[in-house]
mmCIF file of N, CA and C in Angstrom:
data_model
loop_
_atom_site.group_PDB
_atom_site.id
_atom_site.type_symbol
_atom_site.label_atom_id
_atom_site.label_comp_id
_atom_site.label_asym_id
_atom_site.label_seq_id
_atom_site.Cartn_x
_atom_site.Cartn_y
_atom_site.Cartn_z
ATOM 1 N N GLN K 1 -12.566 -2.055 2.414
ATOM 2 C CA GLN K 1 -12.238 -0.730 1.914
ATOM 3 C C GLN K 1 -12.053 -0.789 0.402
ATOM 4 N N VAL K 2 -12.646 0.153 -0.289
ATOM 5 C CA VAL K 2 -12.561 0.211 -1.749
ATOM 6 C C VAL K 2 -11.523 1.254 -2.132
ATOM 7 N N GLN K 3 -10.676 0.904 -3.066
ATOM 8 C CA GLN K 3 -9.670 1.832 -3.575
ATOM 9 C C GLN K 3 -9.782 1.947 -5.082
ATOM 10 N N LEU K 4 -9.521 3.141 -5.573
ATOM 11 C CA LEU K 4 -9.476 3.394 -7.012
ATOM 12 C C LEU K 4 -8.054 3.783 -7.371
ATOM 13 N N VAL K 5 -7.509 3.112 -8.364
ATOM 14 C CA VAL K 5 -6.146 3.388 -8.799
ATOM 15 C C VAL K 5 -6.180 3.781 -10.270
ATOM 16 N N GLU K 6 -5.683 4.989 -10.551
ATOM 17 C CA GLU K 6 -5.667 5.504 -11.914
ATOM 18 C C GLU K 6 -4.303 5.274 -12.552
ATOM 19 N N SER K 7 -4.310 5.175 -13.863
ATOM 20 C CA SER K 7 -3.067 5.118 -14.627
ATOM 21 C C SER K 7 -3.278 5.860 -15.938
ATOM 22 N N GLY K 8 -2.191 6.211 -16.588
ATOM 23 C CA GLY K 8 -2.257 7.002 -17.804
ATOM 24 C C GLY K 8 -1.993 8.458 -17.470
ATOM 25 N N GLY K 9 -2.372 9.335 -18.356
ATOM 26 C CA GLY K 9 -2.069 10.736 -18.152
ATOM 27 C C GLY K 9 -0.672 11.061 -18.617
ATOM 28 N N GLY K 10 -0.299 12.326 -18.470
ATOM 29 C CA GLY K 10 1.028 12.761 -18.890
ATOM 30 C C GLY K 10 0.965 14.025 -19.711
ATOM 31 N N LEU K 11 2.024 14.239 -20.483
ATOM 32 C CA LEU K 11 2.157 15.445 -21.301
ATOM 33 C C LEU K 11 1.996 15.080 -22.772
ATOM 34 N N VAL K 12 1.173 15.838 -23.478
ATOM 35 C CA VAL K 12 0.936 15.576 -24.889
ATOM 36 C C VAL K 12 0.735 16.901 -25.609
ATOM 37 N N GLN K 13 1.058 16.937 -26.883
ATOM 38 C CA GLN K 13 0.836 18.143 -27.678
ATOM 39 C C GLN K 13 -0.633 18.231 -28.094
ATOM 40 N N ALA K 14 -1.070 19.437 -28.348
ATOM 41 C CA ALA K 14 -2.430 19.651 -28.827
ATOM 42 C C ALA K 14 -2.689 18.808 -30.074
ATOM 43 N N GLY K 15 -3.863 18.186 -30.099
ATOM 44 C CA GLY K 15 -4.214 17.291 -31.187
ATOM 45 C C GLY K 15 -3.873 15.839 -30.924
ATOM 46 N N GLY K 16 -3.122 15.600 -29.878
ATOM 47 C CA GLY K 16 -2.708 14.245 -29.546
ATOM 48 C C GLY K 16 -3.758 13.489 -28.753
ATOM 49 N N SER K 17 -3.379 12.282 -28.340
ATOM 50 C CA SER K 17 -4.301 11.397 -27.622
ATOM 51 C C SER K 17 -3.648 10.859 -26.360
ATOM 52 N N LEU K 18 -4.489 10.570 -25.387
ATOM 53 C CA LEU K 18 -4.086 9.890 -24.166
ATOM 54 C C LEU K 18 -5.215 8.965 -23.739
ATOM 55 N N ARG K 19 -4.841 7.955 -22.981
ATOM 56 C CA ARG K 19 -5.841 7.028 -22.445
ATOM 57 C C ARG K 19 -5.644 6.913 -20.942
ATOM 58 N N LEU K 20 -6.717 7.154 -20.212
ATOM 59 C CA LEU K 20 -6.716 7.000 -18.762
ATOM 60 C C LEU K 20 -7.436 5.710 -18.397
ATOM 61 N N SER K 21 -6.910 5.031 -17.388
ATOM 62 C CA SER K 21 -7.548 3.816 -16.892
ATOM 63 C C SER K 21 -7.695 3.903 -15.386
ATOM 64 N N CYS K 22 -8.694 3.228 -14.876
ATOM 65 C CA CYS K 22 -8.941 3.227 -13.438
ATOM 66 C C CYS K 22 -9.479 1.862 -13.039
ATOM 67 N N ALA K 23 -8.934 1.312 -11.974
ATOM 68 C CA ALA K 23 -9.380 0.017 -11.477
ATOM 69 C C ALA K 23 -9.841 0.163 -10.036
ATOM 70 N N ALA K 24 -11.011 -0.349 -9.748
ATOM 71 C CA ALA K 24 -11.532 -0.359 -8.381
ATOM 72 C C ALA K 24 -11.240 -1.713 -7.761
ATOM 73 N N SER K 25 -10.711 -1.690 -6.550
ATOM 74 C CA SER K 25 -10.388 -2.939 -5.852
ATOM 75 C C SER K 25 -10.992 -2.933 -4.459
ATOM 76 N N GLY K 26 -11.128 -4.129 -3.899
ATOM 77 C CA GLY K 26 -11.730 -4.272 -2.583
ATOM 78 C C GLY K 26 -12.927 -5.185 -2.653
ATOM 79 N N SER K 27 -13.682 -5.211 -1.576
ATOM 80 C CA SER K 27 -14.864 -6.053 -1.523
ATOM 81 C C SER K 27 -16.023 -5.303 -2.172
ATOM 82 N N ILE K 28 -16.248 -5.584 -3.441
ATOM 83 C CA ILE K 28 -17.238 -4.845 -4.220
ATOM 84 C C ILE K 28 -18.318 -5.790 -4.707
ATOM 85 N N PHE K 29 -19.568 -5.436 -4.422
ATOM 86 C CA PHE K 29 -20.688 -6.197 -4.960
ATOM 87 C C PHE K 29 -21.154 -5.574 -6.275
ATOM 88 N N SER K 30 -21.279 -4.253 -6.288
ATOM 89 C CA SER K 30 -21.707 -3.566 -7.515
ATOM 90 C C SER K 30 -21.288 -2.104 -7.469
ATOM 91 N N ILE K 31 -21.182 -1.526 -8.645
ATOM 92 C CA ILE K 31 -20.906 -0.097 -8.791
ATOM 93 C C ILE K 31 -21.903 0.458 -9.783
ATOM 94 N N SER K 32 -22.708 1.410 -9.363
ATOM 95 C CA SER K 32 -23.738 1.942 -10.258
ATOM 96 C C SER K 32 -23.138 2.788 -11.374
ATOM 97 N N PHE K 33 -22.296 3.745 -11.025
ATOM 98 C CA PHE K 33 -21.703 4.632 -12.015
ATOM 99 C C PHE K 33 -20.193 4.678 -11.812
ATOM 100 N N MET K 34 -19.487 4.731 -12.906
ATOM 101 C CA MET K 34 -18.054 5.013 -12.883
ATOM 102 C C MET K 34 -17.808 6.161 -13.853
ATOM 103 N N GLY K 35 -16.885 7.017 -13.480
ATOM 104 C CA GLY K 35 -16.673 8.160 -14.355
ATOM 105 C C GLY K 35 -15.379 8.882 -14.084
ATOM 106 N N TRP K 36 -15.204 9.950 -14.825
ATOM 107 C CA TRP K 36 -14.016 10.802 -14.734
ATOM 108 C C TRP K 36 -14.437 12.245 -14.528
ATOM 109 N N TYR K 37 -13.769 12.887 -13.610
ATOM 110 C CA TYR K 37 -13.924 14.310 -13.357
ATOM 111 C C TYR K 37 -12.557 14.949 -13.570
ATOM 112 N N ARG K 38 -12.552 16.261 -13.719
ATOM 113 C CA ARG K 38 -11.277 16.959 -13.833
ATOM 114 C C ARG K 38 -11.343 18.295 -13.111
ATOM 115 N N GLN K 39 -10.178 18.737 -12.692
ATOM 116 C CA GLN K 39 -10.080 20.012 -12.004
ATOM 117 C C GLN K 39 -8.838 20.742 -12.493
ATOM 118 N N ALA K 40 -9.077 21.873 -13.118
ATOM 119 C CA ALA K 40 -7.987 22.728 -13.579
ATOM 120 C C ALA K 40 -7.648 23.720 -12.472
ATOM 121 N N PRO K 41 -6.443 24.277 -12.482
ATOM 122 C CA PRO K 41 -6.062 25.232 -11.441
ATOM 123 C C PRO K 41 -7.041 26.400 -11.366
ATOM 124 N N GLY K 42 -7.497 26.693 -10.157
ATOM 125 C CA GLY K 42 -8.399 27.812 -9.946
ATOM 126 C C GLY K 42 -9.830 27.565 -10.347
ATOM 127 N N LYS K 43 -10.136 26.337 -10.752
ATOM 128 C CA LYS K 43 -11.503 26.018 -11.184
ATOM 129 C C LYS K 43 -12.092 24.903 -10.337
ATOM 130 N N GLN K 44 -13.408 24.783 -10.385
ATOM 131 C CA GLN K 44 -14.085 23.717 -9.665
ATOM 132 C C GLN K 44 -13.939 22.393 -10.405
ATOM 133 N N ARG K 45 -14.039 21.325 -9.655
ATOM 134 C CA ARG K 45 -14.030 19.999 -10.269
ATOM 135 C C ARG K 45 -15.300 19.846 -11.099
ATOM 136 N N GLU K 46 -15.130 19.282 -12.304
ATOM 137 C CA GLU K 46 -16.275 19.138 -13.199
ATOM 138 C C GLU K 46 -16.333 17.723 -13.768
ATOM 139 N N LEU K 47 -17.530 17.306 -14.079
ATOM 140 C CA LEU K 47 -17.722 16.003 -14.706
ATOM 141 C C LEU K 47 -17.203 16.036 -16.136
ATOM 142 N N VAL K 48 -16.433 15.014 -16.497
ATOM 143 C CA VAL K 48 -15.991 14.847 -17.883
ATOM 144 C C VAL K 48 -16.902 13.846 -18.576
ATOM 145 N N ALA K 49 -17.049 12.677 -17.977
ATOM 146 C CA ALA K 49 -17.905 11.633 -18.536
ATOM 147 C C ALA K 49 -18.184 10.599 -17.469
ATOM 148 N N ASP K 50 -19.342 9.987 -17.547
ATOM 149 C CA ASP K 50 -19.594 8.832 -16.700
ATOM 150 C C ASP K 50 -20.410 7.799 -17.455
ATOM 151 N N ILE K 51 -20.449 6.595 -16.879
ATOM 152 C CA ILE K 51 -21.110 5.476 -17.533
ATOM 153 C C ILE K 51 -21.767 4.621 -16.469
ATOM 154 N N SER K 52 -22.994 4.239 -16.707
ATOM 155 C CA SER K 52 -23.722 3.422 -15.738
ATOM 156 C C SER K 52 -23.370 1.952 -15.910
ATOM 157 N N SER K 53 -23.845 1.153 -14.987
ATOM 158 C CA SER K 53 -23.601 -0.284 -15.063
ATOM 159 C C SER K 53 -24.301 -0.907 -16.268
ATOM 160 N N SER K 54 -25.297 -0.201 -16.810
ATOM 161 C CA SER K 54 -25.983 -0.683 -18.016
ATOM 162 C C SER K 54 -25.527 0.078 -19.246
ATOM 163 N N ASP K 55 -24.341 0.708 -19.148
ATOM 164 C CA ASP K 55 -23.685 1.376 -20.280
ATOM 165 C C ASP K 55 -24.421 2.608 -20.792
ATOM 166 N N ILE K 56 -25.132 3.292 -19.935
ATOM 167 C CA ILE K 56 -25.677 4.601 -20.303
ATOM 168 C C ILE K 56 -24.552 5.613 -20.145
ATOM 169 N N LEU K 57 -24.296 6.358 -21.218
ATOM 170 C CA LEU K 57 -23.161 7.270 -21.267
ATOM 171 C C LEU K 57 -23.600 8.711 -21.055
ATOM 172 N N ASN K 58 -22.701 9.483 -20.461
ATOM 173 C CA ASN K 58 -22.958 10.901 -20.241
ATOM 174 C C ASN K 58 -21.641 11.638 -20.415
ATOM 175 N N TYR K 59 -21.628 12.659 -21.260
ATOM 176 C CA TYR K 59 -20.418 13.428 -21.526
ATOM 177 C C TYR K 59 -20.656 14.914 -21.302
ATOM 178 N N ALA K 60 -19.625 15.600 -20.859
ATOM 179 C CA ALA K 60 -19.654 17.055 -20.843
ATOM 180 C C ALA K 60 -19.662 17.541 -22.287
ATOM 181 N N ASP K 61 -20.352 18.633 -22.534
ATOM 182 C CA ASP K 61 -20.429 19.160 -23.902
ATOM 183 C C ASP K 61 -19.046 19.439 -24.474
ATOM 184 N N SER K 62 -18.129 19.852 -23.617
ATOM 185 C CA SER K 62 -16.801 20.257 -24.088
ATOM 186 C C SER K 62 -15.965 19.088 -24.611
ATOM 187 N N VAL K 63 -16.359 17.858 -24.313
ATOM 188 C CA VAL K 63 -15.560 16.707 -24.740
ATOM 189 C C VAL K 63 -16.309 15.786 -25.695
ATOM 190 N N LYS K 64 -17.567 16.081 -25.966
ATOM 191 C CA LYS K 64 -18.346 15.230 -26.863
ATOM 192 C C LYS K 64 -17.682 15.153 -28.235
ATOM 193 N N GLY K 65 -17.601 13.939 -28.761
ATOM 194 C CA GLY K 65 -16.982 13.725 -30.057
ATOM 195 C C GLY K 65 -15.476 13.567 -30.000
ATOM 196 N N ARG K 66 -14.873 13.844 -28.855
ATOM 197 C CA ARG K 66 -13.408 13.705 -28.720
ATOM 198 C C ARG K 66 -13.023 12.630 -27.696
ATOM 199 N N PHE K 67 -13.797 12.503 -26.653
ATOM 200 C CA PHE K 67 -13.501 11.540 -25.582
ATOM 201 C C PHE K 67 -14.495 10.388 -25.637
ATOM 202 N N THR K 68 -14.023 9.204 -25.253
ATOM 203 C CA THR K 68 -14.874 8.032 -25.187
ATOM 204 C C THR K 68 -14.638 7.315 -23.867
ATOM 205 N N ILE K 69 -15.712 7.077 -23.140
ATOM 206 C CA ILE K 69 -15.617 6.357 -21.870
ATOM 207 C C ILE K 69 -16.104 4.929 -22.064
ATOM 208 N N SER K 70 -15.469 4.006 -21.354
ATOM 209 C CA SER K 70 -15.886 2.604 -21.415
ATOM 210 C C SER K 70 -15.612 1.964 -20.058
ATOM 211 N N ARG K 71 -16.304 0.863 -19.788
ATOM 212 C CA ARG K 71 -16.085 0.173 -18.520
ATOM 213 C C ARG K 71 -16.230 -1.328 -18.701
ATOM 214 N N ASP K 72 -15.589 -2.039 -17.802
ATOM 215 C CA ASP K 72 -15.677 -3.489 -17.743
ATOM 216 C C ASP K 72 -16.268 -3.817 -16.376
ATOM 217 N N ASN K 73 -17.534 -4.190 -16.347
ATOM 218 C CA ASN K 73 -18.203 -4.437 -15.067
ATOM 219 C C ASN K 73 -17.591 -5.625 -14.321
ATOM 220 N N ALA K 74 -17.164 -6.625 -15.059
ATOM 221 C CA ALA K 74 -16.603 -7.811 -14.418
ATOM 222 C C ALA K 74 -15.287 -7.503 -13.712
ATOM 223 N N LYS K 75 -14.530 -6.556 -14.263
ATOM 224 C CA LYS K 75 -13.221 -6.204 -13.692
ATOM 225 C C LYS K 75 -13.271 -4.926 -12.858
ATOM 226 N N ASN K 76 -14.422 -4.264 -12.830
ATOM 227 C CA ASN K 76 -14.568 -2.991 -12.098
ATOM 228 C C ASN K 76 -13.548 -1.958 -12.577
ATOM 229 N N THR K 77 -13.442 -1.833 -13.866
ATOM 230 C CA THR K 77 -12.524 -0.857 -14.444
ATOM 231 C C THR K 77 -13.284 0.108 -15.345
ATOM 232 N N VAL K 78 -12.706 1.283 -15.500
ATOM 233 C CA VAL K 78 -13.251 2.294 -16.406
ATOM 234 C C VAL K 78 -12.082 2.955 -17.114
ATOM 235 N N ALA K 79 -12.284 3.285 -18.372
ATOM 236 C CA ALA K 79 -11.231 3.909 -19.171
ATOM 237 C C ALA K 79 -11.785 5.142 -19.870
ATOM 238 N N LEU K 80 -10.897 6.071 -20.155
ATOM 239 C CA LEU K 80 -11.263 7.278 -20.888
ATOM 240 C C LEU K 80 -10.261 7.478 -22.002
ATOM 241 N N GLN K 81 -10.708 7.305 -23.223
ATOM 242 C CA GLN K 81 -9.883 7.567 -24.396
ATOM 243 C C GLN K 81 -10.073 9.020 -24.792
ATOM 244 N N MET K 82 -8.991 9.766 -24.797
ATOM 245 C CA MET K 82 -9.061 11.193 -25.085
ATOM 246 C C MET K 82 -8.319 11.486 -26.384
ATOM 247 N N ASN K 83 -9.039 11.927 -27.381
ATOM 248 C CA ASN K 83 -8.464 12.267 -28.678
ATOM 249 C C ASN K 83 -8.620 13.759 -28.943
ATOM 250 N N SER K 84 -7.875 14.239 -29.913
ATOM 251 C CA SER K 84 -7.934 15.665 -30.302
ATOM 252 C C SER K 84 -7.843 16.569 -29.082
ATOM 253 N N LEU K 85 -6.870 16.301 -28.259
ATOM 254 C CA LEU K 85 -6.735 17.043 -27.013
ATOM 255 C C LEU K 85 -6.404 18.503 -27.269
ATOM 256 N N LYS K 86 -6.924 19.353 -26.393
ATOM 257 C CA LYS K 86 -6.736 20.795 -26.486
ATOM 258 C C LYS K 86 -6.047 21.291 -25.208
ATOM 259 N N PRO K 87 -5.378 22.421 -25.273
ATOM 260 C CA PRO K 87 -4.755 22.964 -24.053
ATOM 261 C C PRO K 87 -5.756 23.142 -22.912
ATOM 262 N N GLU K 88 -6.995 23.447 -23.240
ATOM 263 C CA GLU K 88 -8.000 23.634 -22.191
ATOM 264 C C GLU K 88 -8.428 22.329 -21.530
ATOM 265 N N ASP K 89 -7.954 21.201 -22.025
ATOM 266 C CA ASP K 89 -8.196 19.920 -21.358
ATOM 267 C C ASP K 89 -7.188 19.681 -20.234
ATOM 268 N N THR K 90 -6.212 20.540 -20.105
ATOM 269 C CA THR K 90 -5.202 20.393 -19.067
ATOM 270 C C THR K 90 -5.857 20.477 -17.691
ATOM 271 N N ALA K 91 -5.623 19.452 -16.880
ATOM 272 C CA ALA K 91 -6.240 19.378 -15.547
ATOM 273 C C ALA K 91 -5.755 18.118 -14.845
ATOM 274 N N VAL K 92 -6.093 18.018 -13.583
ATOM 275 C CA VAL K 92 -5.951 16.751 -12.874
ATOM 276 C C VAL K 92 -7.257 15.987 -13.071
ATOM 277 N N TYR K 93 -7.141 14.767 -13.547
ATOM 278 C CA TYR K 93 -8.308 13.932 -13.828
ATOM 279 C C TYR K 93 -8.480 12.918 -12.697
ATOM 280 N N TYR K 94 -9.702 12.849 -12.192
ATOM 281 C CA TYR K 94 -10.023 11.982 -11.062
ATOM 282 C C TYR K 94 -11.021 10.903 -11.490
ATOM 283 N N CYS K 95 -10.729 9.689 -11.107
ATOM 284 C CA CYS K 95 -11.665 8.581 -11.301
ATOM 285 C C CYS K 95 -12.681 8.585 -10.155
ATOM 286 N N ASN K 96 -13.919 8.309 -10.494
ATOM 287 C CA ASN K 96 -14.993 8.266 -9.498
ATOM 288 C C ASN K 96 -15.810 6.996 -9.656
ATOM 289 N N ALA K 97 -16.110 6.373 -8.538
ATOM 290 C CA ALA K 97 -17.036 5.236 -8.515
ATOM 291 C C ALA K 97 -18.182 5.628 -7.590
ATOM 292 N N ASP K 98 -19.374 5.698 -8.156
ATOM 293 C CA ASP K 98 -20.515 6.202 -7.397
ATOM 294 C C ASP K 98 -21.487 5.078 -7.072
ATOM 295 N N CYS K 99 -22.041 5.155 -5.877
ATOM 296 C CA CYS K 99 -22.961 4.140 -5.359
ATOM 297 C C CYS K 99 -22.347 2.748 -5.441
ATOM 298 N N VAL K 100 -21.256 2.587 -4.684
ATOM 299 C CA VAL K 100 -20.579 1.301 -4.590
ATOM 300 C C VAL K 100 -21.192 0.524 -3.429
ATOM 301 N N ARG K 101 -21.607 -0.681 -3.703
ATOM 302 C CA ARG K 101 -22.151 -1.557 -2.659
ATOM 303 C C ARG K 101 -21.209 -2.723 -2.426
ATOM 304 N N VAL K 102 -21.016 -3.043 -1.162
ATOM 305 C CA VAL K 102 -20.183 -4.201 -0.832
ATOM 306 C C VAL K 102 -21.037 -5.433 -0.570
ATOM 307 N N THR K 103 -22.345 -5.232 -0.445
ATOM 308 C CA THR K 103 -23.293 -6.327 -0.356
ATOM 309 C C THR K 103 -24.459 -5.991 -1.285
ATOM 310 N N GLY K 104 -25.396 -6.920 -1.441
ATOM 311 C CA GLY K 104 -26.525 -6.676 -2.330
ATOM 312 C C GLY K 104 -27.620 -5.830 -1.706
ATOM 313 N N TRP K 105 -27.416 -5.326 -0.517
ATOM 314 C CA TRP K 105 -28.412 -4.479 0.132
ATOM 315 C C TRP K 105 -27.674 -3.426 0.950
ATOM 316 N N GLY K 106 -28.433 -2.506 1.509
ATOM 317 C CA GLY K 106 -27.844 -1.503 2.377
ATOM 318 C C GLY K 106 -27.360 -0.285 1.617
ATOM 319 N N SER K 107 -26.584 0.521 2.311
ATOM 320 C CA SER K 107 -26.126 1.797 1.780
ATOM 321 C C SER K 107 -25.071 1.603 0.702
ATOM 322 N N CYS K 108 -24.942 2.657 -0.105
ATOM 323 C CA CYS K 108 -23.865 2.672 -1.079
ATOM 324 C C CYS K 108 -23.050 3.954 -0.880
ATOM 325 N N PHE K 109 -21.843 3.929 -1.344
ATOM 326 C CA PHE K 109 -20.900 5.022 -1.098
ATOM 327 C C PHE K 109 -20.157 5.388 -2.370
ATOM 328 N N ALA K 110 -19.638 6.604 -2.387
ATOM 329 C CA ALA K 110 -18.832 7.082 -3.511
ATOM 330 C C ALA K 110 -17.367 7.073 -3.119
ATOM 331 N N TYR K 111 -16.521 6.768 -4.092
ATOM 332 C CA TYR K 111 -15.077 6.750 -3.885
ATOM 333 C C TYR K 111 -14.382 7.512 -5.003
ATOM 334 N N TRP K 112 -13.211 8.048 -4.649
ATOM 335 C CA TRP K 112 -12.413 8.825 -5.598
ATOM 336 C C TRP K 112 -10.997 8.284 -5.677
ATOM 337 N N GLY K 113 -10.422 8.384 -6.858
ATOM 338 C CA GLY K 113 -9.004 8.125 -7.013
ATOM 339 C C GLY K 113 -8.212 9.355 -6.591
ATOM 340 N N ARG K 114 -6.893 9.214 -6.604
ATOM 341 C CA ARG K 114 -6.029 10.321 -6.168
ATOM 342 C C ARG K 114 -5.811 11.350 -7.267
ATOM 343 N N GLY K 115 -6.110 11.003 -8.477
ATOM 344 C CA GLY K 115 -5.956 11.941 -9.583
ATOM 345 C C GLY K 115 -4.698 11.690 -10.388
ATOM 346 N N THR K 116 -4.769 12.026 -11.657
ATOM 347 C CA THR K 116 -3.623 11.920 -12.551
ATOM 348 C C THR K 116 -3.575 13.177 -13.422
ATOM 349 N N GLN K 117 -2.389 13.714 -13.592
ATOM 350 C CA GLN K 117 -2.232 14.975 -14.310
ATOM 351 C C GLN K 117 -2.232 14.743 -15.827
ATOM 352 N N VAL K 118 -3.011 15.544 -16.503
ATOM 353 C CA VAL K 118 -3.005 15.596 -17.968
ATOM 354 C C VAL K 118 -2.634 17.019 -18.362
ATOM 355 N N THR K 119 -1.569 17.135 -19.142
ATOM 356 C CA THR K 119 -1.113 18.438 -19.601
ATOM 357 C C THR K 119 -1.043 18.432 -21.117
ATOM 358 N N VAL K 120 -1.725 19.384 -21.728
ATOM 359 C CA VAL K 120 -1.752 19.495 -23.192
ATOM 360 C C VAL K 120 -1.052 20.793 -23.569
ATOM 361 N N SER K 121 0.024 20.672 -24.302
ATOM 362 C CA SER K 121 0.786 21.854 -24.705
ATOM 363 C C SER K 121 0.308 22.348 -26.065
ATOM 364 N N SER K 122 0.391 23.654 -26.248
ATOM 365 C CA SER K 122 -0.075 24.252 -27.520
ATOM 366 C C SER K 122 1.032 24.291 -28.546
#
């Protein structure tokens, strides 16, 4: 069984910074993509950023230039550095590991963390 555990998050004033971290544990052979999604109250969950195993980056337009995603393939971790935070960044942030394989062949599966709250005050 694969588990994702997030850390970081909290309350910060507008213009401030936070760093989110996520570690995947369990019997893992490979993870194709790791990323962060967020869900604000009354809104759908949306992609914030993701990164492939070969470090191809993808960001939502709303966070480009402010957020930076990184991963450590050897440790199965992913981090999100969030700078110049805005009140509209307030949401629950979820770590995602997509196409996780426990062996070098066969099916792959997606896993989610439980989420961590980020609140940006104006």
